[in-house]
mmCIF file of C-alpha atoms in Angstrom:
data_model
loop_
_atom_site.group_PDB
_atom_site.id
_atom_site.type_symbol
_atom_site.label_atom_id
_atom_site.label_comp_id
_atom_site.label_asym_id
_atom_site.label_seq_id
_atom_site.Cartn_x
_atom_site.Cartn_y
_atom_site.Cartn_z
ATOM 1 C CA MET A 354 -15.982 -25.585 -0.660
ATOM 2 C CA ALA A 355 -18.078 -23.935 -3.119
ATOM 3 C CA ALA A 356 -16.717 -23.784 -6.924
ATOM 4 C CA GLN A 357 -18.406 -20.224 -7.134
ATOM 5 C CA ALA A 358 -15.981 -19.231 -4.028
ATOM 6 C CA ILE A 359 -12.989 -21.066 -5.070
ATOM 7 C CA ARG A 360 -12.906 -19.436 -8.574
ATOM 8 C CA LEU A 361 -13.344 -15.908 -6.843
ATOM 9 C CA PHE A 362 -10.599 -16.567 -4.383
ATOM 10 C CA ARG A 363 -8.116 -17.684 -7.531
ATOM 11 C CA LYS A 364 -8.815 -14.458 -9.082
ATOM 12 C CA MET A 365 -7.886 -12.605 -6.093
ATOM 13 C CA ASP A 366 -3.875 -13.096 -7.061
ATOM 14 C CA GLY A 367 -1.647 -10.125 -7.638
ATOM 15 C CA LEU A 368 -1.377 -6.476 -6.348
ATOM 16 C CA PHE A 369 -3.472 -3.702 -6.041
ATOM 17 C CA ALA A 370 -3.410 -0.158 -4.187
ATOM 18 C CA VAL A 371 -5.583 1.181 -1.897
ATOM 19 C CA TYR A 372 -6.252 5.410 -0.543
ATOM 20 C CA LYS A 373 -4.906 5.046 3.492
ATOM 21 C CA PRO A 374 -6.674 8.073 5.188
ATOM 22 C CA GLN A 375 -4.901 9.900 7.423
ATOM 23 C CA GLY A 376 -5.372 9.312 11.020
ATOM 24 C CA VAL A 377 -5.648 5.514 10.287
ATOM 25 C CA HIS A 378 -2.999 3.059 10.851
ATOM 26 C CA TRP A 379 -1.985 0.333 8.122
ATOM 27 C CA LYS A 380 -2.797 -2.330 10.013
ATOM 28 C CA HIS A 381 -6.775 -1.081 10.432
ATOM 29 C CA VAL A 382 -6.843 -0.697 6.781
ATOM 30 C CA ARG A 383 -5.137 -4.498 5.913
ATOM 31 C CA ASP A 384 -7.538 -5.800 8.641
ATOM 32 C CA SER A 385 -10.482 -4.341 7.334
ATOM 33 C CA ILE A 386 -9.600 -5.406 3.680
ATOM 34 C CA GLU A 387 -9.219 -8.957 5.036
ATOM 35 C CA SER A 388 -12.109 -8.615 6.944
ATOM 36 C CA ASN A 389 -14.141 -7.421 3.839
ATOM 37 C CA LEU A 390 -12.876 -10.481 1.701
ATOM 38 C CA LEU A 391 -14.027 -13.050 3.960
ATOM 39 C CA LYS A 392 -17.039 -11.861 5.216
ATOM 40 C CA GLY A 393 -18.630 -9.878 2.587
ATOM 41 C CA THR A 394 -17.633 -11.956 -0.325
ATOM 42 C CA LEU A 395 -16.110 -15.147 -0.177
ATOM 43 C CA ASN A 396 -18.111 -17.026 2.699
ATOM 44 C CA SER A 397 -20.926 -15.361 1.248
ATOM 45 C CA CYS A 398 -21.045 -17.630 -1.612
ATOM 46 C CA PRO A 399 -23.773 -20.234 -1.107
ATOM 47 C CA PRO A 400 -22.631 -23.442 0.182
ATOM 48 C CA PRO A 401 -22.279 -26.801 -2.033
ATOM 49 C CA ALA A 402 -25.310 -28.932 -1.861
ATOM 50 C CA PRO A 403 -25.213 -31.300 1.010
ATOM 51 C CA GLN A 404 -24.516 -34.948 0.217
ATOM 52 C CA LEU A 405 -27.415 -37.576 0.469
ATOM 53 C CA ALA A 406 -27.135 -40.776 2.825
ATOM 54 C CA VAL A 407 -29.611 -43.837 2.618
ATOM 55 C CA GLN A 408 -31.445 -44.081 6.303
ATOM 56 C CA PHE A 409 -33.848 -46.926 6.934
ATOM 57 C CA GLN A 410 -36.873 -45.766 8.487
ATOM 58 C CA LEU A 411 -39.131 -48.409 10.630
ATOM 59 C CA LEU A 412 -42.231 -48.376 9.015
ATOM 60 C CA SER A 413 -45.505 -48.032 11.443
ATOM 61 C CA SER A 414 -47.701 -50.892 12.000
ATOM 62 C CA GLY A 415 -50.752 -49.512 9.716
ATOM 63 C CA GLU A 416 -48.310 -49.524 6.836
ATOM 64 C CA ASN A 417 -47.380 -53.137 7.222
ATOM 65 C CA SER A 418 -49.898 -56.073 6.826
ATOM 66 C CA SER A 419 -47.689 -59.163 7.953
ATOM 67 C CA SER A 420 -47.130 -60.274 11.720
ATOM 68 C CA SER A 421 -45.953 -57.583 14.422
ATOM 69 C CA LYS A 422 -42.639 -59.947 14.834
ATOM 70 C CA ASP A 423 -41.449 -59.032 11.294
ATOM 71 C CA LEU A 424 -39.709 -55.456 10.954
ATOM 72 C CA ALA A 425 -40.340 -53.561 7.983
ATOM 73 C CA LEU A 426 -37.602 -51.055 6.917
ATOM 74 C CA SER A 427 -38.246 -48.243 4.271
ATOM 75 C CA PRO A 428 -34.840 -46.549 2.718
ATOM 76 C CA THR A 429 -35.059 -43.177 2.329
ATOM 77 C CA MET A 430 -32.460 -40.799 1.099
ATOM 78 C CA VAL A 431 -31.743 -37.779 3.649
ATOM 79 C CA PRO A 432 -29.121 -35.051 3.806
ATOM 80 C CA THR A 433 -26.234 -35.353 5.994
ATOM 81 C CA LEU A 434 -25.214 -32.812 8.378
ATOM 82 C CA ALA A 435 -21.408 -33.603 7.570
ATOM 83 C CA ASP A 436 -20.812 -30.544 5.214
ATOM 84 C CA HIS A 437 -23.612 -28.161 6.815
ATOM 85 C CA PRO A 438 -22.091 -24.418 7.637
ATOM 86 C CA LEU A 439 -22.902 -24.626 11.080
ATOM 87 C CA VAL A 440 -20.870 -27.871 11.555
ATOM 88 C CA THR A 441 -17.847 -27.028 9.104
ATOM 89 C CA GLY A 442 -17.891 -23.169 9.831
ATOM 90 C CA PRO A 443 -16.615 -20.637 6.903
ATOM 91 C CA GLN A 444 -15.228 -21.995 3.924
ATOM 92 C CA PHE A 445 -12.293 -19.474 4.212
ATOM 93 C CA HIS A 446 -11.017 -19.078 7.703
ATOM 94 C CA LYS A 447 -8.107 -16.690 6.533
ATOM 95 C CA VAL A 448 -7.028 -14.152 3.383
ATOM 96 C CA HIS A 449 -3.556 -12.896 3.629
ATOM 97 C CA VAL A 450 -3.299 -9.476 2.517
ATOM 98 C CA GLY A 451 0.413 -8.199 2.362
ATOM 99 C CA VAL A 452 1.393 -4.647 2.911
ATOM 100 C CA GLY A 453 3.950 -3.127 0.739
ATOM 101 C CA HIS A 454 5.670 0.188 1.906
ATOM 102 C CA ARG A 455 3.961 1.343 4.544
ATOM 103 C CA LEU A 456 2.500 4.591 5.510
ATOM 104 C CA ASP A 457 2.462 5.804 9.666
ATOM 105 C CA ALA A 458 -0.715 6.980 11.030
ATOM 106 C CA PHE A 459 -0.078 10.626 10.113
ATOM 107 C CA SER A 460 0.502 10.249 6.802
ATOM 108 C CA SER A 461 -2.106 9.474 3.874
ATOM 109 C CA GLY A 462 -1.936 8.239 0.471
ATOM 110 C CA VAL A 463 -1.312 5.356 -2.054
ATOM 111 C CA LEU A 464 -0.750 2.195 -0.084
ATOM 112 C CA VAL A 465 -0.005 -0.941 -2.286
ATOM 113 C CA LEU A 466 -1.377 -4.359 -0.873
ATOM 114 C CA GLY A 467 -0.780 -8.037 -2.400
ATOM 115 C CA VAL A 468 -2.954 -11.219 -2.530
ATOM 116 C CA GLY A 469 -1.801 -14.392 -3.278
ATOM 117 C CA LYS A 470 1.436 -14.363 -5.366
ATOM 118 C CA GLY A 471 1.575 -10.350 -4.991
ATOM 119 C CA ASN A 472 2.616 -11.407 -1.233
ATOM 120 C CA GLY A 473 5.851 -12.688 -2.465
ATOM 121 C CA VAL A 474 6.055 -9.346 -4.482
ATOM 122 C CA VAL A 475 4.761 -6.487 -2.765
ATOM 123 C CA LYS A 476 7.764 -6.313 -0.094
ATOM 124 C CA VAL A 477 10.534 -6.709 -2.271
ATOM 125 C CA CYS A 478 9.941 -4.198 -4.849
ATOM 126 C CA TYR A 479 12.635 -1.535 -5.271
ATOM 127 C CA ILE A 480 10.613 1.603 -6.692
ATOM 128 C CA LEU A 481 10.226 5.262 -6.927
ATOM 129 C CA TYR A 482 7.839 7.176 -4.318
ATOM 130 C CA ASP A 483 6.270 10.683 -5.012
ATOM 131 C CA TYR A 484 4.756 12.462 -2.139
ATOM 132 C CA THR A 485 3.014 15.776 -1.259
ATOM 133 C CA LEU A 486 4.736 17.338 1.842
ATOM 134 C CA GLU A 487 2.316 20.544 3.749
ATOM 135 C CA GLY A 488 4.700 22.654 5.831
ATOM 136 C CA GLU A 489 3.932 25.704 7.728
ATOM 137 C CA PHE A 490 6.514 28.462 8.829
ATOM 138 C CA GLY A 491 6.816 29.950 12.195
ATOM 139 C CA LYS A 492 7.284 26.867 14.916
ATOM 140 C CA ALA A 493 8.571 24.162 15.768
ATOM 141 C CA THR A 494 7.301 21.087 17.778
ATOM 142 C CA ASP A 495 9.182 17.942 19.062
ATOM 143 C CA ASN A 496 7.970 15.443 16.216
ATOM 144 C CA PHE A 497 7.909 18.032 13.485
ATOM 145 C CA THR A 498 4.445 17.808 12.988
ATOM 146 C CA ASP A 499 1.888 20.550 13.517
ATOM 147 C CA THR A 500 0.140 18.410 16.135
ATOM 148 C CA GLY A 501 3.281 18.242 18.171
ATOM 149 C CA ARG A 502 4.254 20.049 21.351
ATOM 150 C CA VAL A 503 5.569 23.382 20.374
ATOM 151 C CA ILE A 504 9.231 23.786 21.260
ATOM 152 C CA GLU A 505 10.139 27.175 19.530
ATOM 153 C CA LYS A 506 8.305 29.998 17.895
ATOM 154 C CA THR A 507 10.172 32.154 15.109
ATOM 155 C CA THR A 508 9.701 34.855 12.463
ATOM 156 C CA TYR A 509 9.129 34.316 8.880
ATOM 157 C CA ASN A 510 8.663 37.533 7.074
ATOM 158 C CA HIS A 511 11.724 37.401 5.267
ATOM 159 C CA VAL A 512 11.208 33.938 3.697
ATOM 160 C CA THR A 513 10.363 34.060 -0.181
ATOM 161 C CA GLN A 514 9.819 31.949 -2.468
ATOM 162 C CA ASP A 515 13.209 32.553 -4.528
ATOM 163 C CA LYS A 516 14.744 31.890 -0.733
ATOM 164 C CA LEU A 517 12.775 28.513 -0.646
ATOM 165 C CA GLU A 518 13.755 27.354 -4.082
ATOM 166 C CA ARG A 519 17.351 28.137 -3.987
ATOM 167 C CA VAL A 520 17.389 26.292 -0.284
ATOM 168 C CA LEU A 521 15.537 23.234 -2.222
ATOM 169 C CA ALA A 522 18.498 23.111 -5.089
ATOM 170 C CA MET A 523 21.106 23.231 -2.526
ATOM 171 C CA ILE A 524 19.527 20.223 -0.841
ATOM 172 C CA GLN A 525 18.873 18.028 -4.151
ATOM 173 C CA GLY A 526 22.351 18.637 -5.187
ATOM 174 C CA ALA A 527 23.353 17.047 -1.989
ATOM 175 C CA ASN A 528 21.136 14.424 -2.750
ATOM 176 C CA GLN A 529 22.023 14.058 -6.122
ATOM 177 C CA LYS A 530 25.973 13.497 -5.021
ATOM 178 C CA ALA A 531 24.821 10.888 -2.872
ATOM 179 C CA LEU A 532 22.760 9.190 -5.802
ATOM 180 C CA ILE A 533 25.908 8.873 -7.981
ATOM 181 C CA THR A 534 27.851 7.438 -4.946
ATOM 182 C CA TYR A 535 25.049 4.444 -4.353
ATOM 183 C CA SER A 536 24.496 4.269 -8.038
ATOM 184 C CA GLN A 537 27.554 1.816 -8.310
ATOM 185 C CA VAL A 538 27.796 2.977 -11.935
ATOM 186 C CA ASP A 539 30.995 4.331 -13.687
ATOM 187 C CA LEU A 540 30.273 7.809 -14.583
ATOM 188 C CA ARG A 541 32.867 7.385 -17.397
ATOM 189 C CA THR A 542 30.911 5.116 -19.119
ATOM 190 C CA GLN A 543 28.149 5.239 -22.081
ATOM 191 C CA GLU A 544 25.840 3.643 -20.009
ATOM 192 C CA ALA A 545 26.078 5.921 -16.884
ATOM 193 C CA TYR A 546 25.517 8.949 -19.542
ATOM 194 C CA GLU A 547 22.528 7.253 -21.136
ATOM 195 C CA LEU A 548 20.931 6.666 -17.441
ATOM 196 C CA ALA A 549 21.525 10.306 -16.360
ATOM 197 C CA VAL A 550 20.083 11.495 -19.159
ATOM 198 C CA ARG A 551 16.969 9.753 -19.376
ATOM 199 C CA GLY A 552 16.852 10.152 -15.462
ATOM 200 C CA LEU A 553 17.126 6.272 -14.671
ATOM 201 C CA LEU A 554 20.213 6.495 -12.064
ATOM 202 C CA TYR A 555 18.966 4.841 -8.924
ATOM 203 C CA PRO A 556 20.979 3.444 -6.026
ATOM 204 C CA LEU A 557 21.523 -0.278 -5.892
ATOM 205 C CA GLY A 558 21.140 -2.258 -2.699
ATOM 206 C CA LYS A 559 20.971 -0.600 0.652
ATOM 207 C CA SER A 560 21.192 3.253 0.956
ATOM 208 C CA PRO A 561 20.078 6.053 3.102
ATOM 209 C CA PRO A 562 16.951 8.159 2.093
ATOM 210 C CA ILE A 563 17.818 9.951 -1.263
ATOM 211 C CA LEU A 564 15.854 12.591 -3.070
ATOM 212 C CA MET A 565 15.659 12.107 -6.803
ATOM 213 C CA GLY A 566 13.144 15.454 -7.337
ATOM 214 C CA LEU A 567 12.472 18.220 -4.875
ATOM 215 C CA ARG A 568 10.647 21.347 -5.951
ATOM 216 C CA CYS A 569 7.886 23.967 -4.268
ATOM 217 C CA ILE A 570 4.399 23.863 -5.934
ATOM 218 C CA HIS A 571 2.635 25.824 -3.598
ATOM 219 C CA PHE A 572 3.793 29.291 -1.703
ATOM 220 C CA ASN A 573 1.317 31.576 0.586
ATOM 221 C CA PRO A 574 3.292 32.126 3.805
ATOM 222 C CA PRO A 575 3.065 30.558 6.460
ATOM 223 C CA HIS A 576 2.133 27.427 4.028
ATOM 224 C CA PHE A 577 3.877 25.986 1.674
ATOM 225 C CA SER A 578 3.792 22.855 -0.252
ATOM 226 C CA LEU A 579 6.569 20.569 -1.821
ATOM 227 C CA GLU A 580 6.782 17.718 -4.121
ATOM 228 C CA VAL A 581 8.892 15.600 -3.753
ATOM 229 C CA GLN A 582 10.549 12.146 -5.369
ATOM 230 C CA CYS A 583 12.523 9.766 -3.165
ATOM 231 C CA VAL A 584 13.586 6.204 -2.416
ATOM 232 C CA ASN A 585 14.440 4.364 0.869
ATOM 233 C CA GLU A 586 12.513 7.147 2.829
ATOM 234 C CA THR A 587 10.286 7.145 6.039
ATOM 235 C CA GLN A 588 7.893 9.431 6.819
ATOM 236 C CA LYS A 589 9.677 10.602 9.734
ATOM 237 C CA TYR A 590 12.442 11.638 7.430
ATOM 238 C CA LEU A 591 9.949 13.487 4.997
ATOM 239 C CA ARG A 592 8.727 15.632 8.093
ATOM 240 C CA LYS A 593 12.216 16.225 9.190
ATOM 241 C CA LEU A 594 13.207 17.656 5.784
ATOM 242 C CA ILE A 595 10.408 20.053 6.581
ATOM 243 C CA HIS A 596 12.122 21.021 9.898
ATOM 244 C CA GLU A 597 15.551 21.347 7.804
ATOM 245 C CA VAL A 598 14.140 23.445 5.132
ATOM 246 C CA GLY A 599 13.049 25.971 8.019
ATOM 247 C CA LEU A 600 16.450 26.169 9.577
ATOM 248 C CA GLU A 601 18.057 26.698 6.208
ATOM 249 C CA LEU A 602 15.710 29.686 5.776
ATOM 250 C CA ARG A 603 16.772 30.964 9.359
ATOM 251 C CA THR A 604 13.340 30.114 10.658
ATOM 252 C CA CYS A 605 11.260 26.987 11.847
ATOM 253 C CA ALA A 606 8.870 24.751 10.180
ATOM 254 C CA VAL A 607 6.596 21.921 10.668
ATOM 255 C CA CYS A 608 4.775 19.428 8.689
ATOM 256 C CA SER A 609 1.516 19.644 8.441
ATOM 257 C CA GLY A 610 0.738 16.793 6.158
ATOM 258 C CA VAL A 611 2.059 14.104 4.209
ATOM 259 C CA ARG A 612 0.863 12.412 0.967
ATOM 260 C CA ARG A 613 1.718 9.687 -1.125
ATOM 261 C CA THR A 614 0.868 10.266 -4.533
ATOM 262 C CA ARG A 615 2.538 7.308 -6.455
ATOM 263 C CA ASP A 616 3.987 4.360 -5.495
ATOM 264 C CA GLY A 617 5.776 2.695 -8.442
ATOM 265 C CA PRO A 618 3.437 2.354 -11.474
ATOM 266 C CA PHE A 619 0.360 2.723 -8.472
ATOM 267 C CA LYS A 620 -0.689 6.476 -8.847
ATOM 268 C CA VAL A 621 -3.220 7.988 -6.897
ATOM 269 C CA GLU A 622 -6.241 8.063 -9.224
ATOM 270 C CA ASN A 623 -5.337 4.295 -9.362
ATOM 271 C CA ALA A 624 -5.939 3.739 -5.576
ATOM 272 C CA LEU A 625 -9.191 2.245 -4.365
ATOM 273 C CA THR A 626 -11.158 4.403 -1.599
ATOM 274 C CA ARG A 627 -12.898 3.188 1.539
ATOM 275 C CA GLN A 628 -16.145 2.425 0.031
ATOM 276 C CA TYR A 629 -14.541 0.353 -2.726
ATOM 277 C CA TRP A 630 -12.382 -1.922 -0.597
ATOM 278 C CA THR A 631 -14.543 -4.825 -2.025
ATOM 279 C CA ALA A 632 -13.888 -7.955 -3.661
ATOM 280 C CA ASP A 633 -15.499 -7.091 -7.065
ATOM 281 C CA SER A 634 -13.379 -4.106 -6.846
ATOM 282 C CA ILE A 635 -9.979 -5.617 -5.989
ATOM 283 C CA ILE A 636 -10.490 -8.255 -8.221
ATOM 284 C CA GLN A 637 -10.829 -5.458 -11.157
ATOM 285 C CA ALA A 638 -7.847 -3.658 -9.836
ATOM 286 C CA ILE A 639 -5.730 -7.051 -10.074
ATOM 287 C CA ALA A 640 -6.775 -7.336 -13.514
ATOM 288 C CA HIS A 641 -6.066 -3.892 -14.413
ATOM 289 C CA PHE A 642 -2.595 -4.197 -13.219
ATOM 290 C CA HIS A 643 -1.685 -7.831 -14.023
ATOM 291 C CA LYS A 644 0.872 -7.115 -16.376
ATOM 292 C CA THR A 645 2.435 -4.898 -13.975
ATOM 293 C CA THR A 646 2.363 -7.800 -11.267
ATOM 294 C CA LEU A 647 3.808 -10.161 -13.989
ATOM 295 C CA GLY A 648 6.863 -7.684 -14.615
ATOM 296 C CA TYR A 649 7.206 -7.468 -10.645
ATOM 297 C CA LEU A 650 7.425 -11.052 -10.451
ATOM 298 C CA THR A 651 9.951 -11.591 -13.298
ATOM 299 C CA ASN A 652 12.089 -8.775 -13.099
ATOM 300 C CA HIS A 653 12.374 -7.985 -9.181
ATOM 301 C CA SER A 654 14.042 -9.830 -6.433
ATOM 302 C CA GLY A 655 15.267 -9.039 -2.766
ATOM 303 C CA LYS A 656 17.987 -7.023 -4.357
ATOM 304 C CA GLY A 657 17.760 -3.591 -5.400
ATOM 305 C CA THR A 658 17.081 -3.169 -9.031
ATOM 306 C CA GLN A 659 16.433 -0.175 -11.531
ATOM 307 C CA ASP A 660 12.705 1.257 -11.737
ATOM 308 C CA LYS A 661 11.275 0.282 -15.055
ATOM 309 C CA TYR A 662 8.350 2.348 -14.537
#
């Protein structure tokens, strides 16, 4: 392998974030990045200089003044074909890119990936996620999205922003009770009080989806937007949340968009868009979050831990 390609490969060791567009499966994002790393950069490095071998060539009769019965051999150095790219094939055959908390095809936003040692960390991190949910009052579908089969239509003129915020406060209150239950912290201790004041209470181990924060950031009926902070969630759960908000308001609602804006320490402004899914940009992103990666390797394991960010 070329020394340049090896040095480049060693630099790709850590975590980075990309922006997954809506309508694209996360596997296509991963495969595109793996292909770009292999074809566009690692295997595009110049191959090493070919090794030379000694080859003896028979001199022509004009070059030899002795008897024709004598053989005259001339040693020459020629390159061997054993190391030729057409013989050995690509220098790198596989670059494994690990995927963290996945996004389904309907959703968009921050998707954290890992290369090298980052593969052992990206799937075990226990962190907080921020989402922006887009909703629409007035109809219900079979899959809670605006593209599903409509099964019901209702009026929504009675819905106001105050009513919506009261419903959100009720839902968040129920989730706060669940958070206390799954945090496994004695509420009578000073530690529990300090964690609660600082907003650092998190569920330990496995737990159902829990909303850490929920508020309305835009209201223009029939359209509205919610900002959600949660753990252990799925995008299907978030779409169903929009449906349940509609039911609490005596109407129906569907989800028209799910956008992840933060995945632990990785924010949407740190995510690489499609035109930057190259080795140079990925190496810069990994270097930028190198300390974060080291913190994950040190502080996170397969069990749930408190979010340090």
